[in-house]
Coordinates of C-alpha atoms in Angstrom, one line a residue:
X248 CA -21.6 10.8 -18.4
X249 CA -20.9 7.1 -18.4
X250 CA -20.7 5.5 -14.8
X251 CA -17.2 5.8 -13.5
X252 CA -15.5 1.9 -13.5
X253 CA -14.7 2.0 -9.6
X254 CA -16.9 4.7 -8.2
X255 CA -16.9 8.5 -7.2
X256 CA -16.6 8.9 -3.8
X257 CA -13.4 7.4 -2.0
X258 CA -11.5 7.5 1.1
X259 CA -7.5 7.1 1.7
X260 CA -7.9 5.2 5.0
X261 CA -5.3 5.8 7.5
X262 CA -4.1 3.0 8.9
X263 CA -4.5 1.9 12.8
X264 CA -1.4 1.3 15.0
X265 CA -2.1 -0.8 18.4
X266 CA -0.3 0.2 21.5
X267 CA 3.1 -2.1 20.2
X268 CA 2.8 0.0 17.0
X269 CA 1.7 -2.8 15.2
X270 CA -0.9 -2.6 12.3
X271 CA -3.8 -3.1 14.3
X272 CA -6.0 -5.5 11.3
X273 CA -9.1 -5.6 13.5
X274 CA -9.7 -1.4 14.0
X275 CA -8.9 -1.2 10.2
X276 CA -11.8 -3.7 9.8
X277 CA -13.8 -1.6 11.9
X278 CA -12.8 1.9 10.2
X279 CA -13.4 0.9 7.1
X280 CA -16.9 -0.5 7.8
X281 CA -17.3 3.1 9.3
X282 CA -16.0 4.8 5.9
X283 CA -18.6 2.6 3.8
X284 CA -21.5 1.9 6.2
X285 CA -21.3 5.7 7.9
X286 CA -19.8 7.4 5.4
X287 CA -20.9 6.2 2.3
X288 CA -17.5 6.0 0.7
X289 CA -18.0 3.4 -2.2
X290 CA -14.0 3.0 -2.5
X291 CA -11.5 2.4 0.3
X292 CA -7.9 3.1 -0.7
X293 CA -5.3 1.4 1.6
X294 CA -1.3 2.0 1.7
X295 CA -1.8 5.3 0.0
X296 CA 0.1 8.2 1.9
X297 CA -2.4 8.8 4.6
X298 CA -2.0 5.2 5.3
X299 CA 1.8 6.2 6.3
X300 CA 2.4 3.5 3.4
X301 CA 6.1 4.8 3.5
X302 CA 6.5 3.2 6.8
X303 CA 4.9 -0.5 6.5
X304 CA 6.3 -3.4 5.5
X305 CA 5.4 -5.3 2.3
X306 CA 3.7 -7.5 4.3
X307 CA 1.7 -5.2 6.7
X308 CA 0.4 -4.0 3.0
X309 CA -1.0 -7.2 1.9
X310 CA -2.6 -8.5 5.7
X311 CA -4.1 -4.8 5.3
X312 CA -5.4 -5.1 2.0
X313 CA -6.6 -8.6 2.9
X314 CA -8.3 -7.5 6.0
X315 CA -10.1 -4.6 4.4
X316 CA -11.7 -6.6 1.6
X317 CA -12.8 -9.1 4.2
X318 CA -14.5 -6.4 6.2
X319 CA -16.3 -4.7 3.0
X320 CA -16.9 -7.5 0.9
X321 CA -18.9 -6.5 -1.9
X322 CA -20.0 -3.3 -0.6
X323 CA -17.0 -1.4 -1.6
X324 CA -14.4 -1.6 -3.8
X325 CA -10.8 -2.1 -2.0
X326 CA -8.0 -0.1 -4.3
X327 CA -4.3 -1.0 -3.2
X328 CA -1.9 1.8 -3.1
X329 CA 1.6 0.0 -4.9
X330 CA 3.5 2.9 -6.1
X331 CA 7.4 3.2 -5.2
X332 CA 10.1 4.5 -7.1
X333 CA 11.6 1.1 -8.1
X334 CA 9.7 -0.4 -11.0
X335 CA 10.5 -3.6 -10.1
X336 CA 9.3 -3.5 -6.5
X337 CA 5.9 -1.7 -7.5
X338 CA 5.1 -4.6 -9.9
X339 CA 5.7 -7.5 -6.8
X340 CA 3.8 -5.0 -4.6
X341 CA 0.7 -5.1 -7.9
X342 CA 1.1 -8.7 -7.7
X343 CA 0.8 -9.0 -3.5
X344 CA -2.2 -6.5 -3.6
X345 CA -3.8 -8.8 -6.2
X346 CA -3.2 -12.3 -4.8
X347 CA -4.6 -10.3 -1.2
X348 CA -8.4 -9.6 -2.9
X349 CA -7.7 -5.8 -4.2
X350 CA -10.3 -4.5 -6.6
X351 CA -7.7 -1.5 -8.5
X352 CA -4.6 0.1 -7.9
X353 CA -3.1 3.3 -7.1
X354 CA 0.4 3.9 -8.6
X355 CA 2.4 7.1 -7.8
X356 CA 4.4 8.9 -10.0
X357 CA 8.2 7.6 -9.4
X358 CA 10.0 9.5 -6.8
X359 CA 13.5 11.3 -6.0
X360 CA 15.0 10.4 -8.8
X361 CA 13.0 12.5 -11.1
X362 CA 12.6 10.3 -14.1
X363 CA 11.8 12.4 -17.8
X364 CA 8.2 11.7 -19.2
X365 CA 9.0 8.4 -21.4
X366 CA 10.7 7.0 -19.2
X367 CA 7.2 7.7 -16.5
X368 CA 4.9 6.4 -18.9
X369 CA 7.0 2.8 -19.7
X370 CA 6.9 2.7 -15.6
X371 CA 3.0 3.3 -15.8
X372 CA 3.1 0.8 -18.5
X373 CA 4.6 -1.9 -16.8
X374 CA 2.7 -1.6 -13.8
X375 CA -0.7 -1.9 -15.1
X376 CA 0.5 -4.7 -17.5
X377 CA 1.3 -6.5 -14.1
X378 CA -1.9 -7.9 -13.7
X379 CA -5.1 -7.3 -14.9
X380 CA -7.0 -5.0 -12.3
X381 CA -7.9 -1.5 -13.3
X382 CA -5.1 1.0 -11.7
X383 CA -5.5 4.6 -11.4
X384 CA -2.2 6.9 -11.5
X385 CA -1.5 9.4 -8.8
X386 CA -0.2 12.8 -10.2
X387 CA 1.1 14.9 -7.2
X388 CA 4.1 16.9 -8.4
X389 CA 4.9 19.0 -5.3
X390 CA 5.2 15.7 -3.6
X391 CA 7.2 13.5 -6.2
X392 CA 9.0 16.0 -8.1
X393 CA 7.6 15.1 -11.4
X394 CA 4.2 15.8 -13.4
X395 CA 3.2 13.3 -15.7
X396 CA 2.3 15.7 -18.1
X397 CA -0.9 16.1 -20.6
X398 CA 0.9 13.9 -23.5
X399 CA 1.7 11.0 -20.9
X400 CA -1.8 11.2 -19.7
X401 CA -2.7 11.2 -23.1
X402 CA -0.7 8.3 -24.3
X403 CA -1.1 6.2 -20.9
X404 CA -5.0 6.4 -21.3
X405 CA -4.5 4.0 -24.1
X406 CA -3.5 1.2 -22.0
X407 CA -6.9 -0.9 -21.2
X408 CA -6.1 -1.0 -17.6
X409 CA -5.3 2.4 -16.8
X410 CA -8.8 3.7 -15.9
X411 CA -8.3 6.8 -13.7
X412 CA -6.2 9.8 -12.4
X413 CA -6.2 10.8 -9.1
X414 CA -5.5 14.5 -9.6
X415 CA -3.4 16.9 -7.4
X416 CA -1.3 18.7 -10.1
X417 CA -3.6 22.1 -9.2
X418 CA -3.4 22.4 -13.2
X419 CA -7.1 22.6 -13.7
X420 CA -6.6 23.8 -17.7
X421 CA -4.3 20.2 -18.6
X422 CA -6.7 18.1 -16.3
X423 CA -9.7 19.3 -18.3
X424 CA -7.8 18.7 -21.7
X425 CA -7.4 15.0 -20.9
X426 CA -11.0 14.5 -19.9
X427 CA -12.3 16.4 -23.1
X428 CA -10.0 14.1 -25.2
X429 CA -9.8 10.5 -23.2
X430 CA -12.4 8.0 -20.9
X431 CA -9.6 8.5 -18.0
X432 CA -11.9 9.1 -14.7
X433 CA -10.6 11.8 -12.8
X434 CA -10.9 12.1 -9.0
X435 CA -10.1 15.7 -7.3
X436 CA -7.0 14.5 -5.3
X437 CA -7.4 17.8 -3.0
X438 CA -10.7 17.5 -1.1
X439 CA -11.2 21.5 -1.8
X440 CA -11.2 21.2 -5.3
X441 CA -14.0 18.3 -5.6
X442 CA -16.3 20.9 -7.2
X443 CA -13.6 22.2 -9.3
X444 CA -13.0 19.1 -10.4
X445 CA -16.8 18.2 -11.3
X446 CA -17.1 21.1 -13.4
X447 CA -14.8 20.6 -16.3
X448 CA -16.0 16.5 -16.2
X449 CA -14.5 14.6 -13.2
X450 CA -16.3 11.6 -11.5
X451 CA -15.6 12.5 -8.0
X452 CA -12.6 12.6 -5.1
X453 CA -10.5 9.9 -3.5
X454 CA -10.6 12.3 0.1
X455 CA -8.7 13.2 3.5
X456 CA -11.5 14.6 4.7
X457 CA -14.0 12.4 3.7
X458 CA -13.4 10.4 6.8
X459 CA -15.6 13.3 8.5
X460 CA -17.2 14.2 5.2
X461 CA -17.9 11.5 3.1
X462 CA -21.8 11.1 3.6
X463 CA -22.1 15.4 2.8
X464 CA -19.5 14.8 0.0
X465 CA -21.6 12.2 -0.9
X466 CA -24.5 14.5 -0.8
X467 CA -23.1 16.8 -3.0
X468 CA -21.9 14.5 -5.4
X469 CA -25.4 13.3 -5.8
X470 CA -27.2 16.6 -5.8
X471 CA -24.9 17.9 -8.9
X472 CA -24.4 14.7 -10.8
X473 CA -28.7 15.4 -10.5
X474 CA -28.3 18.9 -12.1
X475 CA -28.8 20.5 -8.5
X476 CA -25.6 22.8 -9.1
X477 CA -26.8 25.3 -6.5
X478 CA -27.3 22.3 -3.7
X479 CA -23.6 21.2 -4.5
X480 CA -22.1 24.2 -4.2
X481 CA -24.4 25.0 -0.8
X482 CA -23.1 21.8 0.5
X483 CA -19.6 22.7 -0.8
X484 CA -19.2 25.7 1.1
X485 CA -20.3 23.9 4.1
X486 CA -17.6 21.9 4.3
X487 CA -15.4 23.7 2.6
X488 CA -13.2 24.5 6.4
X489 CA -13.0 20.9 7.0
X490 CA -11.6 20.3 3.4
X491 CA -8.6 22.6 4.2
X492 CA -8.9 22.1 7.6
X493 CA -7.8 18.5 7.8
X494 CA -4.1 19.7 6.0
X495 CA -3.8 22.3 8.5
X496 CA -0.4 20.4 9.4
X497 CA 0.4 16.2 7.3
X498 CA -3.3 15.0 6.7
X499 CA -2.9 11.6 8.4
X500 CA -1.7 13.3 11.8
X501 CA -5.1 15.6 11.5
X502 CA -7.5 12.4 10.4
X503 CA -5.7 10.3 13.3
X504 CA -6.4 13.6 15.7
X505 CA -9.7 13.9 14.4
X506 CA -11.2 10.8 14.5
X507 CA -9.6 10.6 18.4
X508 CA -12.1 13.9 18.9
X509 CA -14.6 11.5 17.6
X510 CA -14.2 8.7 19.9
X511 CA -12.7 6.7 17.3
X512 CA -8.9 6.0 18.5
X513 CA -7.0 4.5 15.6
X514 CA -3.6 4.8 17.4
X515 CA 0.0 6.6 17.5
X516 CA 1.7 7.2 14.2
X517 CA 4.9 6.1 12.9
X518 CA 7.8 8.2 12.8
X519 CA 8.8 10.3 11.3
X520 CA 5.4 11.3 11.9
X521 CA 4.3 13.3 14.7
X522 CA 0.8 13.3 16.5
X523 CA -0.6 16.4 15.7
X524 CA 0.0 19.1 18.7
X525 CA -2.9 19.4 21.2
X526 CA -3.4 23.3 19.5
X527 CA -3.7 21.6 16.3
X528 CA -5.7 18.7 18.0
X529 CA -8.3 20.9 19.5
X530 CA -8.4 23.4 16.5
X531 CA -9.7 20.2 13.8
X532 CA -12.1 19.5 16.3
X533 CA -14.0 22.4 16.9
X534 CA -14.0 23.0 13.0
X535 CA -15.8 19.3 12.9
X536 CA -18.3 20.6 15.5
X537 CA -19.2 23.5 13.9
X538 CA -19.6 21.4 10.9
X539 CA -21.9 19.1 13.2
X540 CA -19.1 16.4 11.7

């Protein structure tokens, strides 16, 4: 396989709140060091939904994307999540993320209003026409309404800048067609099916989980993109708890809860999210012990 053209092994960063509720710029610096110094996560996606992006401001987004690339520099590539269900807004939110250092993109399949297929691929279209970073699309169904189905994928991969898919249709069958027939890198978008995933020809996972598990995912990644199939699935099973363990309830309220276990206190959340309950607190955490996480 050809090197994937933004890496294997990413993160969708929460993002820190201070006491106020403000983005707080300096522990995002700090978590994302974490996530690519610790954790070895060679991508850190920002304003994505585990970064609560549906409750910051246009301008939170860019002073985040900003920060983040300042912190990482060259050690990691910084993708900007811009997806909404106005065209027009997603291509001024393409151009903010661009102007504020990001590497890529993440666009999301429009939302609500449930658009058919051509008129999903002309958004896609537009979008990575908006500037000239690479952009990867987000196809999550039970979440927008709407799969962007084999012949979009087929026909987006055409476009020059559309380089990925971040995968959580749980259509494992269309996922491999696309890879069999286009270069589109494909990321498991569900940290349990990273192995899944790798075995019909993906490049790796943009993760939940991974702020616990990215140097193991990492691991595993390495040891089957070596031929070690046996290793990756060893390692698989390992953390296969904390993969579905971190969407025991939303997956930022578990990450936020979890990292707090680890002594890592990234704030409150914004509402309408909740901070997960001290059951489900407590619960995340002793799966992370037993997975010496």
């Amino acid at each position: 396989m050809t090197e994937p053209v933004l890496g294997r092994l990413a993160t969708a960063m929460v993002t820190p709140f201070d006491a106020e509720g403000g983005v707080d710029l300096v522990k995002a610096q700090k978590l994302a060091l974490r996530l690519v110094d610790e954790q070895r996560n060679e991508i850190v996606l920002v304003n994505g939904t585990t970064g609560e992006s549906p409750t910051t401001t246009d301008e939170e987004k860019a002073r985040l994307v900003g920060a983040v690339k300042e912190a990482v520099g060259d050690h990691a590539k910084v993708v900007a999540g811009i997806g909404t269900n106005i065209t027009a807004h997603s291509v001024e939110l393409c151009h903010q993320a661009a102007a504020a250092g990001a590497d890529g993109l993440l666009a999301v399949t429009p939302y609500y209003s449930l658009p058919p297929q051509d008129a999903i691929v002309a958004h896609f279209e537009t979008l990575a026409g908006a500037t000239d970073l690479p952009m990867i699309l987000y196809d999550i169904p039970h979440r927008t309404g709407r799969p962007i189905e084999t012949s979009s994928l087929m026909r987006l991969a055409k476009h020059p800048n559309i380089v990925a898919v971040k995968d959580a249709k749980n259509d494992i069958a269309g996922s491999a067609e696309v890879m069999a027939a286009t270069d589109l890198n494909y990321f498991a978008g569900d940290d349990a099916k990273v192995l899944p995933i790798l075995s019909v020809g993906g490049v790796g996972v943009i993760g939940t989980s991974t702020h616990f598990t990215g140097r193991r995912t990492a691991e595993l990644l390495d040891a089957w993109f070596a031929g070690n199939t046996a290793e990756a699935l060893r390692i698989y099973r390992e953390l296969l708890p904390v993969y579905t363990g971190v969407f025991a309830t939303q997956g930022v309220m578990m990450v936020k809860a979890g990292l707090a276990h680890q002594g890592f206190d990234v704030g409150g959340l914004r509402a309408p999210l909740l901070p997960a309950s001290k059951a489900q607190a407590k619960a995340f955490g002793a799966i992370l012990d037993q997975a010496n996480l």
